[in-house]
mmCIF file of C-alpha atoms and ligand atoms in Angstrom:
data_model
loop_
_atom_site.group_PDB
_atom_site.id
_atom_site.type_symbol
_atom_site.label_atom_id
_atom_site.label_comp_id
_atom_site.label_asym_id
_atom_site.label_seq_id
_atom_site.Cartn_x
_atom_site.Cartn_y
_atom_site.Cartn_z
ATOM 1 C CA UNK M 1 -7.924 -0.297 -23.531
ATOM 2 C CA UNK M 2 -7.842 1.080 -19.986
ATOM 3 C CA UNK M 3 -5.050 0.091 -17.338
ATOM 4 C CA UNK M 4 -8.162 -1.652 -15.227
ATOM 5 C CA UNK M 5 -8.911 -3.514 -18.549
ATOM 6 C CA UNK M 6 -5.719 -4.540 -19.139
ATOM 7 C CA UNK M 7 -4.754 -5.700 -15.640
ATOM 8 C CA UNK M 8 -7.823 -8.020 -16.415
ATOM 9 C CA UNK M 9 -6.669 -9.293 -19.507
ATOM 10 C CA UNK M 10 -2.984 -9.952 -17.703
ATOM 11 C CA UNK M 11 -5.118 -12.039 -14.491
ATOM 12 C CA UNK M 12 -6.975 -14.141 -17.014
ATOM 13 C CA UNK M 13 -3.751 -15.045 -18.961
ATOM 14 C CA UNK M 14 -2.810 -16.111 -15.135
ATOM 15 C CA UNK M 15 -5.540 -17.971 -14.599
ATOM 16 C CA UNK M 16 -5.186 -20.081 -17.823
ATOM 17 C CA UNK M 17 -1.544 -20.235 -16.400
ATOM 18 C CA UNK M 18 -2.423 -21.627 -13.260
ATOM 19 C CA UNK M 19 -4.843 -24.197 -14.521
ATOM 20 C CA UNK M 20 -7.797 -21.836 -12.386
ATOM 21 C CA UNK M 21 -10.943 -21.400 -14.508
ATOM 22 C CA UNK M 22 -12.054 -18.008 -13.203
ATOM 23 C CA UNK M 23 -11.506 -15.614 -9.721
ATOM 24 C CA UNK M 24 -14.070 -14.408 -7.992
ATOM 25 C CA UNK M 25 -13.415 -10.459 -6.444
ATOM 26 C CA UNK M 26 -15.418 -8.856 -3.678
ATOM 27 C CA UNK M 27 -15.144 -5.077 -2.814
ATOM 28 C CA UNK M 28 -11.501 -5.074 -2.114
ATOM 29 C CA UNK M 29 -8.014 -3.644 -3.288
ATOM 30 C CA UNK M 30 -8.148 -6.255 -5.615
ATOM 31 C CA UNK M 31 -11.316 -5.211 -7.456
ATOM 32 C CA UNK M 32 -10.473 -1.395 -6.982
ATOM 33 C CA UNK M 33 -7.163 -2.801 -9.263
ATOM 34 C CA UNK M 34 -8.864 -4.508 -12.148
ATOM 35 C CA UNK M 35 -12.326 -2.119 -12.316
ATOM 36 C CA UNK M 36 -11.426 1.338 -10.128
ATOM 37 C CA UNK M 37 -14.814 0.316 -8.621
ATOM 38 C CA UNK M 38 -13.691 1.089 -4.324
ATOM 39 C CA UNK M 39 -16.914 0.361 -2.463
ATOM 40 C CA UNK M 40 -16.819 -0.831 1.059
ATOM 41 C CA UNK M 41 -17.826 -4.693 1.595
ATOM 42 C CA UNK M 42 -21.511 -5.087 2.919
ATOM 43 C CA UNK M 43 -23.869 -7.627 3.450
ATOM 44 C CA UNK M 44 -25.557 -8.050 0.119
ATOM 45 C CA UNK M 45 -23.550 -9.842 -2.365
ATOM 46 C CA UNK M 46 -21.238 -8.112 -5.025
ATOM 47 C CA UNK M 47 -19.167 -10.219 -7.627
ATOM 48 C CA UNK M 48 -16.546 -9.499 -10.049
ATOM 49 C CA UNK M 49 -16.397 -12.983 -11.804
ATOM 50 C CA UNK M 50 -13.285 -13.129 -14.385
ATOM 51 C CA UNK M 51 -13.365 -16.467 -16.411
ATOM 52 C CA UNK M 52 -10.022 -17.574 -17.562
ATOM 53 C CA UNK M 53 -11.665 -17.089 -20.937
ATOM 54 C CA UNK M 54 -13.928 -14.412 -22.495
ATOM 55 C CA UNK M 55 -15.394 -11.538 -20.904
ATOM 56 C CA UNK M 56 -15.895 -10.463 -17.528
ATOM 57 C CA UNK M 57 -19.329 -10.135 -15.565
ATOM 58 C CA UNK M 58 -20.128 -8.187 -12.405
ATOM 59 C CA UNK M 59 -23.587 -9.066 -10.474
ATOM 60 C CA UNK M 60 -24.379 -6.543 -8.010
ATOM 61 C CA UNK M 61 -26.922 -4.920 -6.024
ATOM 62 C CA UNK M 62 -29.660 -3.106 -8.108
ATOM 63 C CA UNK M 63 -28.592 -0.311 -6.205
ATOM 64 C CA UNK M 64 -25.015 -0.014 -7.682
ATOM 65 C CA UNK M 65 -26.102 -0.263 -11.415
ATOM 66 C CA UNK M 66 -25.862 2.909 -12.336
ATOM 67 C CA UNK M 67 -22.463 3.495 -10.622
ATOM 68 C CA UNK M 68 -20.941 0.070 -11.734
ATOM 69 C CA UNK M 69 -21.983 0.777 -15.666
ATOM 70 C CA UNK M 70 -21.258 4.099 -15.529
ATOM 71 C CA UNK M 71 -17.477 4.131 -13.605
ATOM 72 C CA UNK M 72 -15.748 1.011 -14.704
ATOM 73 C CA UNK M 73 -14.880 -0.989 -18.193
ATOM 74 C CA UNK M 74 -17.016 -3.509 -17.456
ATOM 75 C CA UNK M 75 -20.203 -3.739 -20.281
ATOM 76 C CA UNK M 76 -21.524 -7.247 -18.243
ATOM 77 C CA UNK M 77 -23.389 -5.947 -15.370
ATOM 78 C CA UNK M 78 -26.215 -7.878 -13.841
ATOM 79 C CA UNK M 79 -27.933 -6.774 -10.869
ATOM 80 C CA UNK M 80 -30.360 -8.542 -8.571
ATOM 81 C CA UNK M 81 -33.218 -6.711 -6.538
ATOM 82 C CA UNK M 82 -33.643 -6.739 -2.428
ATOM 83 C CA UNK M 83 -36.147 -9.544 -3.147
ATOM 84 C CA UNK M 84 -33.971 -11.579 -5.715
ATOM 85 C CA UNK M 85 -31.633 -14.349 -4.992
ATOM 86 C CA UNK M 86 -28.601 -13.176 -5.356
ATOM 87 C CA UNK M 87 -26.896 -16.722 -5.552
ATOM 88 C CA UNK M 88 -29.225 -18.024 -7.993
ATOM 89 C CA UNK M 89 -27.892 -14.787 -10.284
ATOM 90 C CA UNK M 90 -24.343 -15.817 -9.471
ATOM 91 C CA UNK M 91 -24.701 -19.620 -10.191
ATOM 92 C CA UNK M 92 -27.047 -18.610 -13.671
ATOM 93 C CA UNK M 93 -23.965 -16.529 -14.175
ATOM 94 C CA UNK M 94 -21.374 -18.938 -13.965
ATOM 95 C CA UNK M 95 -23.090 -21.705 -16.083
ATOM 96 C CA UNK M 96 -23.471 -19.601 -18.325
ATOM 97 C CA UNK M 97 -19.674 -18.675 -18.661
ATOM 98 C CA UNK M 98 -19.400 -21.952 -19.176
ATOM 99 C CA UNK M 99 -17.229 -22.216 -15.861
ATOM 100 C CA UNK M 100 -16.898 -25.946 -15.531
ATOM 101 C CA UNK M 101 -18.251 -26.331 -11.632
ATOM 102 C CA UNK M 102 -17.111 -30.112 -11.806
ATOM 103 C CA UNK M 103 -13.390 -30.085 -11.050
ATOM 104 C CA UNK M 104 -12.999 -26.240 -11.751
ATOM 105 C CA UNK M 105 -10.794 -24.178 -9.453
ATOM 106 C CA UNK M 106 -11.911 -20.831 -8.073
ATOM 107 C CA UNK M 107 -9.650 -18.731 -6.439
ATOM 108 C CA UNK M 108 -11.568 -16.150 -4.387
ATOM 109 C CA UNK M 109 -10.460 -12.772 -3.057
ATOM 110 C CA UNK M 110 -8.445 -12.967 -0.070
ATOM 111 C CA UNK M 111 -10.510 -9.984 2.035
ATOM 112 C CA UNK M 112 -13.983 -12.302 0.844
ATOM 113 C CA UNK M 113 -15.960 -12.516 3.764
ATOM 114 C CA UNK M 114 -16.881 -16.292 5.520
ATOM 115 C CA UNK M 115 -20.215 -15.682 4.612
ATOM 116 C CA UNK M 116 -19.892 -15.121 0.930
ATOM 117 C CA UNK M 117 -17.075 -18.093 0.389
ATOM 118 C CA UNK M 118 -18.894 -20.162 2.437
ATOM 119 C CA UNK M 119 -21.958 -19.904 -0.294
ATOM 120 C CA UNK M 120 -19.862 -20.376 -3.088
ATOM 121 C CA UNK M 121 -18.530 -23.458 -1.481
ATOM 122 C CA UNK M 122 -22.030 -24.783 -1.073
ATOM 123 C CA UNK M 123 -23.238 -23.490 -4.345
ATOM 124 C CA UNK M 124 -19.982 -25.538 -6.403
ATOM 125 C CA UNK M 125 -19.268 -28.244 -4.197
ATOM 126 C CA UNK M 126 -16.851 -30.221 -6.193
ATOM 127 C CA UNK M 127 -15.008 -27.488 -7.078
ATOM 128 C CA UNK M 128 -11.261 -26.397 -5.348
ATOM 129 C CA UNK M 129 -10.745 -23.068 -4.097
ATOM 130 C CA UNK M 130 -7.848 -21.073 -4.263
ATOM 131 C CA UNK M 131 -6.836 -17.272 -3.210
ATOM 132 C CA UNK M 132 -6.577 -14.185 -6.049
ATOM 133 C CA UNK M 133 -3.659 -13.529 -5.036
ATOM 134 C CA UNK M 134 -1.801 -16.448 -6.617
ATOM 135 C CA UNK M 135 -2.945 -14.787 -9.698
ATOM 136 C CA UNK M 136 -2.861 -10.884 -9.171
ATOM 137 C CA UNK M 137 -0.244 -11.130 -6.531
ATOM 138 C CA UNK M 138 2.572 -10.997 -8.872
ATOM 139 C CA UNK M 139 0.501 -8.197 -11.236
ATOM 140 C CA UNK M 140 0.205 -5.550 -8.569
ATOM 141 C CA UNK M 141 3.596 -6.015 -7.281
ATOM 142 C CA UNK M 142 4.803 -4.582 -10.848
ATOM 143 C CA UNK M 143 3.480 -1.127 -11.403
ATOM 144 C CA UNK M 144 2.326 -0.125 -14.744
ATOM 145 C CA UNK M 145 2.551 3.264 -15.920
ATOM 146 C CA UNK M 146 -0.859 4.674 -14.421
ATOM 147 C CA UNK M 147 -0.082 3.504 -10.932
ATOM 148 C CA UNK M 148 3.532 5.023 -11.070
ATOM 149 C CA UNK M 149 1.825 8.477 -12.274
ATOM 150 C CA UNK M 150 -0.498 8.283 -9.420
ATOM 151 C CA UNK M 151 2.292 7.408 -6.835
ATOM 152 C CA UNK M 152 4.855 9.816 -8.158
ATOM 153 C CA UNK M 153 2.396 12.479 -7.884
ATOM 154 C CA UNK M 154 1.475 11.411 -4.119
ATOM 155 C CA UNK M 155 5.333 11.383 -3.637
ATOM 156 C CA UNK M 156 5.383 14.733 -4.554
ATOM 157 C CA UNK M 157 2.820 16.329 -2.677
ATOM 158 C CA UNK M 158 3.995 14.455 0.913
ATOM 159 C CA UNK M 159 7.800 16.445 -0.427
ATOM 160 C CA UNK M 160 6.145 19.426 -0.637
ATOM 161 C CA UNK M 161 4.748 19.394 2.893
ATOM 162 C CA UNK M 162 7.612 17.974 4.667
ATOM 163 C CA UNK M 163 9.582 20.803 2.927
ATOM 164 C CA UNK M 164 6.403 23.332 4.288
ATOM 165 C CA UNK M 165 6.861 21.708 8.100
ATOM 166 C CA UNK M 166 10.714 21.851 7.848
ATOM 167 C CA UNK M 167 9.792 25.363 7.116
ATOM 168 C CA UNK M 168 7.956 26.051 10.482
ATOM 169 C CA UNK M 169 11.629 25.593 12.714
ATOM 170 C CA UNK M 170 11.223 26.714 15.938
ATOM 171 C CA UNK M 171 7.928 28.298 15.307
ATOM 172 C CA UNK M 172 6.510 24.464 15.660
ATOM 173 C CA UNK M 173 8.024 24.511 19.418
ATOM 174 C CA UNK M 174 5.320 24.398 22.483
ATOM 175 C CA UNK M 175 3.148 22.762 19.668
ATOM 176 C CA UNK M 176 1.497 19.168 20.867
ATOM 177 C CA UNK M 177 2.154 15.976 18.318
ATOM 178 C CA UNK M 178 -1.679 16.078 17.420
ATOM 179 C CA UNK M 179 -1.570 19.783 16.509
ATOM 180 C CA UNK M 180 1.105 18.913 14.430
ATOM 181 C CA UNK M 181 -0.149 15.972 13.234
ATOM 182 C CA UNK M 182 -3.540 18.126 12.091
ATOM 183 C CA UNK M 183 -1.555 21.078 10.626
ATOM 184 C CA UNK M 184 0.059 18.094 8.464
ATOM 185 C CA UNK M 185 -3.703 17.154 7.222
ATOM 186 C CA UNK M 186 -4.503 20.067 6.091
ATOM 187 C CA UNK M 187 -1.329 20.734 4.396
ATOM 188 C CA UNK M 188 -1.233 17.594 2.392
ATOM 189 C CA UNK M 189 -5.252 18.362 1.379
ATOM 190 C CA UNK M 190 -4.075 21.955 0.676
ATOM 191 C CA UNK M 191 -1.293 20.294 -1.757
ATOM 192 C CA UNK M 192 -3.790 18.177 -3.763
ATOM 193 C CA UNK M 193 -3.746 15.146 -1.571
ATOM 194 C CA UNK M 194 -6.873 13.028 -0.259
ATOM 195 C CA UNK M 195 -6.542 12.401 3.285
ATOM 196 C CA UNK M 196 -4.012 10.581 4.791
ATOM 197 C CA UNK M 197 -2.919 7.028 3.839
ATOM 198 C CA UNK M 198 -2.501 6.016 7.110
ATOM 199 C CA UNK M 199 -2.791 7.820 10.722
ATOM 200 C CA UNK M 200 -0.023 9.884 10.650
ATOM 201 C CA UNK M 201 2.880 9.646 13.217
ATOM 202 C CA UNK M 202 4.521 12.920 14.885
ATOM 203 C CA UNK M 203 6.790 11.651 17.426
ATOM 204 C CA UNK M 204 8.987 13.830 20.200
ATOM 205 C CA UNK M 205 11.275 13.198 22.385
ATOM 206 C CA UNK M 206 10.778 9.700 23.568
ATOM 207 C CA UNK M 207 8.036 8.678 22.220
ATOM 208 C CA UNK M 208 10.190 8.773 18.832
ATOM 209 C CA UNK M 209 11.605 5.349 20.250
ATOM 210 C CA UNK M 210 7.821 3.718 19.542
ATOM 211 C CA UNK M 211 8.381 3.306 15.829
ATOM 212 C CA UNK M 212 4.139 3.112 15.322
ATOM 213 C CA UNK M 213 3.695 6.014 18.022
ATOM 214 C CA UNK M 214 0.810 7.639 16.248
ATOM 215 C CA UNK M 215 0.242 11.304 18.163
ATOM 216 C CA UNK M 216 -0.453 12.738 21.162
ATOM 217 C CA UNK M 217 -0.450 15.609 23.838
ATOM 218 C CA UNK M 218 3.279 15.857 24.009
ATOM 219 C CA UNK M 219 4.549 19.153 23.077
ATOM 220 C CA UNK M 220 7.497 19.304 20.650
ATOM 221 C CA UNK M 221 10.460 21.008 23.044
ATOM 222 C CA UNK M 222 13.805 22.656 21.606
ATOM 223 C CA UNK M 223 16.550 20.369 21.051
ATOM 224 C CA UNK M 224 14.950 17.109 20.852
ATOM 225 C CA UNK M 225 14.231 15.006 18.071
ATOM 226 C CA UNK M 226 10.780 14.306 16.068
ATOM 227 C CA UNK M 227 9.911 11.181 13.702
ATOM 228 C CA UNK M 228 7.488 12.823 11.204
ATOM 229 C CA UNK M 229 6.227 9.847 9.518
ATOM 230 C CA UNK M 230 3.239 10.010 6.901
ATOM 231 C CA UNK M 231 1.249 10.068 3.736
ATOM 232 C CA UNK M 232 -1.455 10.913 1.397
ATOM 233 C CA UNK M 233 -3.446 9.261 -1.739
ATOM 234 C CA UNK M 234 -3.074 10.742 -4.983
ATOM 235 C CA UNK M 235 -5.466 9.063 -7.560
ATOM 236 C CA UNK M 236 -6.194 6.363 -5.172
ATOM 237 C CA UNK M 237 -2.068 5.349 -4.187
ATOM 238 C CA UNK M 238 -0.530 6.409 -1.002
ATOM 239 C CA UNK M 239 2.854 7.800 -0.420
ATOM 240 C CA UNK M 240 4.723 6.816 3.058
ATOM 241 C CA UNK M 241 7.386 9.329 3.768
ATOM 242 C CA UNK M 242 9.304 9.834 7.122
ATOM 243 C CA UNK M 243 12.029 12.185 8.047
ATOM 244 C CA UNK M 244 13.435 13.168 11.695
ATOM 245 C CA UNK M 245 13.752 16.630 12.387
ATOM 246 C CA UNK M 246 15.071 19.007 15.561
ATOM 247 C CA UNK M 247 12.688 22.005 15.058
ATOM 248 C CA UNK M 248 14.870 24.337 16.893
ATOM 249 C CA UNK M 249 18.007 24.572 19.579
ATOM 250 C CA UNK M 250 20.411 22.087 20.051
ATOM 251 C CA UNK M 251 20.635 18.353 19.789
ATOM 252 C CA UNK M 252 22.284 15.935 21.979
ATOM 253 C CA UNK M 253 25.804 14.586 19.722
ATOM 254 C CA UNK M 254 24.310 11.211 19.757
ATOM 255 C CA UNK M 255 21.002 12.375 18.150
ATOM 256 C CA UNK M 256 23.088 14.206 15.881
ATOM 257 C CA UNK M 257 25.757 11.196 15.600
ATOM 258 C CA UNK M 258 22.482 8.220 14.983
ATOM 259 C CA UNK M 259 20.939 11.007 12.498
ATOM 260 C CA UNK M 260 23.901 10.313 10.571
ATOM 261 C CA UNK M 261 23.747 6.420 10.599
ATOM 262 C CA UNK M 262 20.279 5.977 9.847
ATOM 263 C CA UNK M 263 20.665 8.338 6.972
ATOM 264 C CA UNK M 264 23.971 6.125 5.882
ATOM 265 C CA UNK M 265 22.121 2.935 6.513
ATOM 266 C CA UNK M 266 19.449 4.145 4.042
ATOM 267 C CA UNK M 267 21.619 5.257 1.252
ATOM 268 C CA UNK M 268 23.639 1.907 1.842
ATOM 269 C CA UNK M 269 20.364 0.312 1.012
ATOM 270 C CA UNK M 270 19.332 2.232 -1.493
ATOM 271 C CA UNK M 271 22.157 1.575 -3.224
ATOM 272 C CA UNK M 272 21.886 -2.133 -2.798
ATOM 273 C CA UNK M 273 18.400 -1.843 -5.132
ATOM 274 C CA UNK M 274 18.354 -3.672 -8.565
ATOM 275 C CA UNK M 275 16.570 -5.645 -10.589
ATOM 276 C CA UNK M 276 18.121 -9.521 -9.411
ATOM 277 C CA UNK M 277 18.836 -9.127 -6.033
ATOM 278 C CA UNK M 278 17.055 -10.418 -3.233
ATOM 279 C CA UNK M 279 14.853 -8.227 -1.236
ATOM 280 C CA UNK M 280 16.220 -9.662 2.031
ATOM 281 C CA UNK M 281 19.697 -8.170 0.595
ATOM 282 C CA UNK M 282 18.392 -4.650 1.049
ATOM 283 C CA UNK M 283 17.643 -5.404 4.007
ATOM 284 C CA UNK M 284 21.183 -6.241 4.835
ATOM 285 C CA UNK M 285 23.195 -2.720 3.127
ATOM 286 C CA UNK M 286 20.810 -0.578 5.715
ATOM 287 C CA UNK M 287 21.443 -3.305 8.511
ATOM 288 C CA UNK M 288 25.053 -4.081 8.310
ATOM 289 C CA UNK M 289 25.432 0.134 8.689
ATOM 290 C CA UNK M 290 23.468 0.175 12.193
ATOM 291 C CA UNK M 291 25.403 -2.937 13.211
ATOM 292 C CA UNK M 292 28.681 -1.521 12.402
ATOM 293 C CA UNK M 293 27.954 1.942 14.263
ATOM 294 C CA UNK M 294 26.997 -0.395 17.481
ATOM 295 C CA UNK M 295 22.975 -0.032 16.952
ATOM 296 C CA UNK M 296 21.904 -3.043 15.650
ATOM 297 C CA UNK M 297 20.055 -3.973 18.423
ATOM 298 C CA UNK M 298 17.949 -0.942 18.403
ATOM 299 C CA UNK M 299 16.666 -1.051 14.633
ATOM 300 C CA UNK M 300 13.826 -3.587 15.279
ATOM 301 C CA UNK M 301 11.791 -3.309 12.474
ATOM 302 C CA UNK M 302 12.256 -4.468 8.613
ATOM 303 C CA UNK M 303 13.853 -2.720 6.232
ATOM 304 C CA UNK M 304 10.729 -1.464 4.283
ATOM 305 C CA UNK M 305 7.686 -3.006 2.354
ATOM 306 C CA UNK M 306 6.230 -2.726 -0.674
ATOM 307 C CA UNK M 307 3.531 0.291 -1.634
ATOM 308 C CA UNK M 308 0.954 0.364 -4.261
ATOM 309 C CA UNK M 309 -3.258 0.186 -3.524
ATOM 310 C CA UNK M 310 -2.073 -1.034 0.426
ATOM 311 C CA UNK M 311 0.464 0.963 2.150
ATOM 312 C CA UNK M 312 2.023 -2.162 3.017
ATOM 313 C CA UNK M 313 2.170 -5.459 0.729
ATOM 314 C CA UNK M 314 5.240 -7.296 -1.480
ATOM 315 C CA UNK M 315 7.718 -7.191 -1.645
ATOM 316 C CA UNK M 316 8.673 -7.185 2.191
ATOM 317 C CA UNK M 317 12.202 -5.749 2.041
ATOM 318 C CA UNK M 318 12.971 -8.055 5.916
ATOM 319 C CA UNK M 319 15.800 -10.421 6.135
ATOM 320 C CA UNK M 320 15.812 -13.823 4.102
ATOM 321 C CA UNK M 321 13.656 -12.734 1.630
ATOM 322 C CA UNK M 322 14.862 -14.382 -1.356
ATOM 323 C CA UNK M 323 12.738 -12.743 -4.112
ATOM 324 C CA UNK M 324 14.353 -11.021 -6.447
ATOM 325 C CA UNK M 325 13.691 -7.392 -7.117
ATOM 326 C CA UNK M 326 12.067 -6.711 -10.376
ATOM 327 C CA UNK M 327 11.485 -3.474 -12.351
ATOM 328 C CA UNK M 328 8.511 -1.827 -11.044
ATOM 329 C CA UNK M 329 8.347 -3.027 -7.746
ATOM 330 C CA UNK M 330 7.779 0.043 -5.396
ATOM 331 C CA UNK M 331 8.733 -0.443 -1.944
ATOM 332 C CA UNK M 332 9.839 1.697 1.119
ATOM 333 C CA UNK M 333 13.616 1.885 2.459
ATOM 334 C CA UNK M 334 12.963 3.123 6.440
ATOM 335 C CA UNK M 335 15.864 2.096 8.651
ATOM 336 C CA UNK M 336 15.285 3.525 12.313
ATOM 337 C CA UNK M 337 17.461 3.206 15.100
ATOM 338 C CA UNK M 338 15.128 3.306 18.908
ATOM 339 C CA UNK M 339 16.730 4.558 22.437
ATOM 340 C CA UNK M 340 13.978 3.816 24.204
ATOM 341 C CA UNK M 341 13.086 6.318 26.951
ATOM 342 C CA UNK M 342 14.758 8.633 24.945
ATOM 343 C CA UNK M 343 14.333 9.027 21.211
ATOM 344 C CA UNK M 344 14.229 7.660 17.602
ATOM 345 C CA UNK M 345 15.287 8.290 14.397
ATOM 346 C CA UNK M 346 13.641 6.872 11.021
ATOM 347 C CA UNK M 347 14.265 8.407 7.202
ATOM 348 C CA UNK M 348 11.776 6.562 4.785
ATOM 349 C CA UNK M 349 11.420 6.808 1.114
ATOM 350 C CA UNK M 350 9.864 5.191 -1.621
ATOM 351 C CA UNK M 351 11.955 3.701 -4.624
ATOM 352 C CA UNK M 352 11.195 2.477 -7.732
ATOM 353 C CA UNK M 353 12.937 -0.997 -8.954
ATOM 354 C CA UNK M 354 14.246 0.252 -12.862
ATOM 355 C CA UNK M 355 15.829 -1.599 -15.457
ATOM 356 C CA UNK M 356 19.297 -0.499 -13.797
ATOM 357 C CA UNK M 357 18.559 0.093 -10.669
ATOM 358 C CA UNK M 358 16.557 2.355 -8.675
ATOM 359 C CA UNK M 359 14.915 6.012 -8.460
ATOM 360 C CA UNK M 360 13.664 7.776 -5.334
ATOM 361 C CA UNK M 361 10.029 8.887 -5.541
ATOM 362 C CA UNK M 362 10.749 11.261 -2.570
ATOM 363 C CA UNK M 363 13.480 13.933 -3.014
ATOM 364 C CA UNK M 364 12.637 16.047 0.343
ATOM 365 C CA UNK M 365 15.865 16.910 2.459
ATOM 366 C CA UNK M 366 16.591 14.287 4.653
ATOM 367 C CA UNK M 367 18.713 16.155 6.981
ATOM 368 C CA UNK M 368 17.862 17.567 11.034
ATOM 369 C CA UNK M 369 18.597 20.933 11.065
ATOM 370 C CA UNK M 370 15.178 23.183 10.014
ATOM 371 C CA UNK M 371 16.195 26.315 10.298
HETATM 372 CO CO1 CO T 401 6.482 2.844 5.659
#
């Protein structure tokens, strides 16, 4: 059975759970999970419709037949033609699943465009609706062993370039953010990655104290502090790594001195990480550090979130969160502390929730110095 087969089997036993009698997916993170079909949404209809019971069926577009039959598990695959109904397929199809449309419940991906739950609300009007992610909510926030080999291997390549950039040291001096920020592309491709997981975010000076900076014309000058925070995909997961660095000549004592709490903070919190405790508690070890070292005020962000097909879903590692941590949750631990006007400092990496504790997916030096 494949991991995309098995994550369906696991959301049907959910749905029987729930009392739901089947979900409905749409080209989404969700589907991507339970097929490793990734197409972007359009305006012609395409349905992954799981029945609590039985066997899966996907209608979609003539023109994805080949590609559906041929890349995923799935060995239902209807298609409808440019002049077909499509909604007459999908209502044949569910009658004939033996979906109960009187006083069923259909939860419906959360992304699903108006459009397309608006037709299924006209086409089963006495049924409830509900969201997939009551049912694969709690599945994709426990990785299985595929999606830890695919993020463990995206870890890995983000390491190896921040260990390639530490390696530039004052040769990365005069450079601007976004030349940076493109050298960092083509490393990460270089290393096996695809793309970037997010836009990436190469920070000097005082732009460092705008925690979602991005990039820009800045140059990177000696003795001042950079927030190098980004990622790649690796089998379709992302990694989200950030370290601070001082490329070359000295630092000011109090970069060098909030360096040192961040990167306290975030061992405090790493060390907070088992199976039973609340997320929110995490969130405490990293923020009881800053407090106690007089920044508290300047960390004004959460603690981390949660990594897997997003870059950010649960768990949200932010203050009274009661969930408990499970093994398998990955999630990122990224205390910052902001001067604005002056500088920042953030040191992100992912963890893994284990049956003891926790492991670091990222094992890149976390210290300033680069040369
Ligand atoms: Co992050």
């Amino acid at each position: 059975m494949t991991p995309f087969e098995r994550r369906t089997r696991a959301c049907q036993q959910r749905l029987r759970d729930h009392g739901a009698t089947a979900a409905v997916l749409f080209p989404s993170r969700n589907l991507q999970y339970t097929t490793g079909f990734v197409e972007e949404p359009s305006e012609r209809p395409l349905f992954f419709i799981v029945p609590a019971e039985g066997d899966p069926v996907f209608v979609v577009p003539e023109l994805y037949g080949q590609q559906v039959r041929a890349e995923t598990w799935v060995s239902d695959v209807r298609t409808w033609g440019d002049d077909d109904d499509p909604l007459a397929l999908t209502e044949a199809v569910v009658s004939e699943l033996s979906i109960e449309t009187h006083e069923s419940r259909l939860l419906v991906d959360d992304t699903m465009w108006a459009q397309f739950t608006q037709a299924l609300h006209a086409l089963f009007p006495t049924a409830t609706f509900g969201l997939a992610s009551a049912v694969l909510g709690p599945l994709r926030c426990r990785k299985d062993d595929a999606e830890i080999e695919a993020l463990r291997e995206a870890a890995a390549i983000t390491d190896q370039v921040v260990a390639s950039i530490r390696g530039l040291g004052s040769d990365a001096i005069g450079m601007t953010e976004t030349e940076l920020a493109a050298d960092i592309e083509t490393r990460l491709e270089a290393a096996g990655g695809t793309g970037v997981s997010f836009e990436p975010t190469i920070a000097a000076g005082p732009n460092g104290a705008k925690p979602h900076h991005g990039h820009g014309e800045r140059e990177i000058r000696a003795g001042e502090p950079v927030v190098l925070d980004f990622g790649t995909r690796a089998s379709g997961y992302p990694s989200d790594q950030t370290r601070t660095f001082v490329f070359g000549g000295e630092p000011a004592t109090t970069v060098t001195a909030v360096h040192e709490v961040v990167r306290n903070a975030q061992a405090a919190a790493i060390e907070a990480v088992e199976p039973g405790v609340a997320a929110g508690a995490v969130d405490s070890a990293a923020r009881e550090v800053v407090e106690s070292a007089g920044y508290g005020e300047q960390f004004i962000h959460r603690t981390g979130h949660g990594v897997g097909l997003e870059v950010h879903e649960e768990p949200y590692i932010v203050a009274d969160n009661d969930r408990s941590l499970e093994p398998g949750m990955v999630f990122s631990v990224e205390p910052g502390v902001y001067v604005p006007g002056e500088f920042g400092v953030r040191i992100e990496d992912l963890v893994i929730v284990t049956d003891e504790g926790c492991e670091r997916l990222n094992h890149a030096d976390r210290g300033w110095k680069c040369e």
